[in-house]
Coordinates of N, CA and C in Angstrom, one line a residue:
M137 N -18.7 -10.5 -54.2 CA -19.8 -9.2 -54.4 C -19.3 -8.1 -53.7
A138 N -19.0 -8.2 -52.4 CA -18.6 -7.5 -51.0 C -17.3 -6.9 -51.4
L139 N -16.3 -7.8 -51.8 CA -15.0 -7.4 -52.0 C -15.0 -6.4 -53.0
E140 N -15.6 -6.6 -54.0 CA -15.9 -5.4 -55.3 C -16.2 -4.2 -54.8
A141 N -17.2 -4.3 -53.6 CA -17.9 -2.9 -53.4 C -16.9 -2.0 -52.6
F142 N -16.0 -3.0 -51.6 CA -14.8 -2.4 -50.9 C -13.8 -1.6 -51.7
S143 N -13.5 -2.8 -52.8 CA -12.3 -2.3 -53.6 C -12.9 -0.8 -54.3
E144 N -14.1 -0.7 -54.6 CA -14.6 0.5 -55.5 C -14.8 1.8 -54.3
L145 N -14.7 1.2 -53.1 CA -14.3 2.3 -52.0 C -13.2 2.4 -51.5
H146 N -12.2 2.1 -52.1 CA -10.9 2.4 -51.9 C -10.7 1.9 -50.5
V147 N -11.1 0.8 -49.7 CA -10.7 0.5 -48.4 C -10.2 -0.6 -48.3
D148 N -8.8 -0.5 -48.0 CA -8.0 -1.6 -48.1 C -8.1 -2.6 -46.9
M149 N -7.9 -4.1 -46.9 CA -8.2 -5.0 -46.1 C -7.6 -4.5 -44.6
Q150 N -6.4 -4.3 -44.5 CA -5.8 -4.0 -43.3 C -6.6 -3.0 -42.4
T151 N -7.3 -2.1 -42.8 CA -8.2 -1.0 -42.4 C -9.6 -1.6 -41.9
L152 N -9.8 -2.6 -43.0 CA -11.2 -3.2 -42.5 C -10.8 -4.4 -41.4
Q153 N -10.2 -4.8 -41.5 CA -9.7 -5.8 -40.3 C -9.3 -4.9 -38.9
N154 N -8.7 -4.0 -39.1 CA -8.5 -3.0 -37.8 C -10.0 -2.7 -37.1
E155 N -10.5 -2.2 -38.0 CA -11.9 -1.6 -37.5 C -12.8 -2.7 -37.2
W156 N -12.9 -4.0 -37.6 CA -13.4 -4.9 -37.3 C -13.0 -5.3 -36.0
A157 N -11.7 -5.6 -35.6 CA -11.1 -5.9 -34.3 C -11.5 -4.8 -33.3
A158 N -11.8 -3.7 -33.5 CA -11.8 -2.5 -32.6 C -13.5 -2.7 -32.2
Q159 N -14.1 -3.2 -33.1 CA -15.6 -3.3 -33.1 C -15.9 -4.4 -32.2
V160 N -15.3 -5.4 -32.4 CA -15.6 -7.0 -31.5 C -15.0 -6.5 -30.4
E161 N -14.1 -5.9 -29.9 CA -13.6 -5.7 -28.7 C -14.3 -4.5 -27.8
S162 N -15.0 -3.4 -28.5 CA -15.8 -2.7 -27.8 C -17.0 -3.4 -27.3
Q163 N -17.7 -4.2 -28.2 CA -19.0 -4.8 -28.0 C -18.7 -6.0 -27.3
T164 N -17.7 -6.7 -26.9 CA -17.9 -7.9 -26.1 C -17.1 -7.4 -24.8
R165 N -16.8 -6.5 -24.7 CA -16.2 -5.9 -23.3 C -17.4 -6.1 -22.0
P166 N -16.7 -6.8 -20.8 CA -17.8 -7.1 -20.2 C -18.4 -5.7 -19.3
L167 N -19.7 -5.9 -18.9 CA -20.5 -4.8 -18.5 C -19.9 -4.3 -17.0
P168 N -19.9 -3.1 -16.9 CA -19.2 -2.5 -15.5 C -19.9 -3.4 -14.2
W169 N -19.4 -3.7 -13.2 CA -19.7 -4.4 -12.3 C -20.9 -3.6 -11.7
Q170 N -22.0 -4.3 -11.3 CA -23.0 -3.5 -10.5 C -23.1 -4.1 -9.1
S171 N -23.5 -3.3 -8.0 CA -23.8 -3.7 -6.7 C -25.1 -3.6 -6.3
K172 N -25.5 -4.8 -5.8 CA -27.1 -5.0 -5.4 C -27.3 -4.2 -4.6
N173 N -26.4 -3.5 -3.5 CA -27.0 -2.5 -2.8 C -26.8 -1.0 -3.2
K174 N -26.4 -1.0 -4.6 CA -26.0 0.7 -4.8 C -27.4 1.5 -4.6
G175 N -28.3 1.0 -5.2 CA -29.7 1.8 -4.8 C -30.0 2.0 -3.3
S176 N -30.0 0.9 -2.9 CA -30.3 1.3 -1.2 C -29.4 2.3 -0.5
Q177 N -28.2 2.2 -1.0 CA -26.9 3.3 -0.4 C -27.4 4.6 -1.0
E178 N -27.8 4.7 -2.2 CA -28.1 6.1 -2.7 C -29.1 6.5 -2.1
L179 N -30.3 5.7 -1.7 CA -31.6 6.0 -1.5 C -31.3 6.5 0.4
A180 N -30.3 5.9 1.1 CA -30.1 6.3 2.3 C -29.4 7.5 2.1
Y181 N -28.4 7.8 1.3 CA -27.5 8.9 1.4 C -28.7 10.1 1.1
I182 N -29.9 10.0 0.2 CA -30.7 11.1 -0.1 C -31.4 11.4 1.1
L183 N -31.9 10.4 2.0 CA -32.8 10.4 3.2 C -31.8 11.4 4.2
S184 N -30.5 10.8 4.2 CA -29.8 11.5 5.1 C -29.8 13.1 4.8
L185 N -29.3 13.3 3.6 CA -29.4 14.9 3.1 C -30.8 15.6 3.3
E186 N -31.7 14.9 3.3 CA -33.3 15.3 3.6 C -33.4 15.8 5.1
K187 N -32.7 14.6 5.8 CA -32.6 15.1 7.2 C -31.6 16.2 7.7
T188 N -30.9 16.5 7.0 CA -29.8 17.7 7.2 C -30.6 18.7 6.6
I189 N -31.1 18.9 5.6 CA -32.0 20.0 5.4 C -33.2 20.2 6.4
E190 N -33.6 19.4 7.1 CA -34.8 19.7 8.0 C -34.0 20.1 9.1
D191 N -33.1 19.8 9.6 CA -32.4 20.3 10.7 C -31.9 21.6 10.7
Y192 N -31.3 22.0 9.4 CA -30.7 23.3 9.1 C -31.9 24.2 9.0
Q193 N -33.1 23.9 8.3 CA -34.1 24.9 8.4 C -34.9 25.1 9.8
S194 N -34.9 24.0 10.7 CA -35.4 24.1 11.9 C -34.5 25.2 12.9
H195 N -33.0 24.9 12.6 CA -32.2 26.0 13.4 C -32.5 27.4 12.6
V196 N -32.8 27.4 11.5 CA -32.9 28.9 10.7 C -34.2 29.3 11.6
D197 N -35.4 28.6 11.4 CA -36.5 28.9 11.9 C -36.5 29.6 13.3
K198 N -35.5 28.7 14.3 CA -35.7 29.3 15.8 C -34.8 30.7 15.6
L199 N -33.8 30.8 14.7 CA -33.0 32.0 14.7 C -33.9 33.1 14.4
E200 N -34.7 32.8 13.4 CA -35.7 33.6 12.8 C -36.8 34.2 13.9
N201 N -37.2 33.3 14.6 CA -38.4 33.1 15.6 C -37.8 34.2 16.6
N202 N -36.5 34.2 16.9 CA -35.5 34.7 18.1 C -35.8 36.4 17.8
L203 N -35.4 36.6 16.5 CA -35.2 38.0 15.8 C -36.8 38.6 15.7
I204 N -37.5 37.7 15.3 CA -39.0 38.4 15.2 C -39.5 39.0 16.6
N205 N -39.4 37.7 17.5 CA -39.9 38.0 19.1 C -39.1 38.8 20.1
N206 N -38.1 39.4 19.4 CA -37.0 40.1 20.0 C -36.5 39.9 21.2
H207 N -36.2 38.3 20.9 CA -35.8 37.6 22.2 C -33.9 37.6 22.0
V208 N -33.5 38.5 21.3 CA -32.0 38.8 21.1 C -31.5 39.7 21.5
N209 N -30.4 39.6 22.1 CA -29.8 40.7 23.1 C -28.6 41.2 22.3
D210 N -28.3 40.4 21.6 CA -26.8 40.8 20.6 C -26.9 40.4 19.5
I211 N -27.4 41.2 18.4 CA -27.8 40.7 16.8 C -26.6 40.4 16.4
I212 N -25.3 40.9 16.7 CA -24.1 40.5 16.0 C -23.9 39.0 16.7
D213 N -23.8 38.5 17.7 CA -23.7 37.4 17.9 C -24.6 36.6 17.3
V214 N -25.8 36.7 17.1 CA -26.7 35.8 16.6 C -26.5 35.7 14.9
M215 N -26.0 36.8 14.1 CA -25.6 37.0 12.7 C -24.2 36.1 12.8
C216 N -23.4 36.0 13.7 CA -22.2 35.3 13.6 C -22.5 33.8 13.8
R217 N -23.6 33.5 14.8 CA -23.8 32.1 14.8 C -24.5 31.6 13.5
F218 N -25.3 32.4 12.9 CA -26.0 32.0 12.0 C -25.3 31.6 10.6
H219 N -24.3 32.7 10.3 CA -23.4 32.3 9.3 C -22.5 31.3 9.4
L220 N -22.0 31.0 10.8 CA -21.3 30.1 11.0 C -21.8 28.7 11.0
F221 N -23.2 28.6 11.2 CA -24.4 27.5 11.1 C -24.1 27.1 9.5
L222 N -24.6 28.3 8.8 CA -24.7 28.0 7.2 C -23.3 27.7 6.5
S223 N -22.2 27.7 7.3 CA -21.0 27.4 6.7 C -20.8 25.9 7.1
R224 N -21.4 25.1 7.5 CA -21.2 23.7 7.9 C -21.2 23.0 6.7

């Protein structure tokens, strides 16, 4: 009965065998290797990025306070340091 259905669809046996082999190969391929520490590594990386952002924000806040409180003798120097800091 199945062979009759395939013959009505005009599917030759070689094509069917090739498709079956490709499906078996795809579905029986080993899963990618997973690291037990990958989650911990990613979390540590995220926490380090958050710390870096906090440090940058602290530095920007200091520069802004110096500007607001007129503790800046050379605005060009401050702006250069600010841009240098941001380019890191």
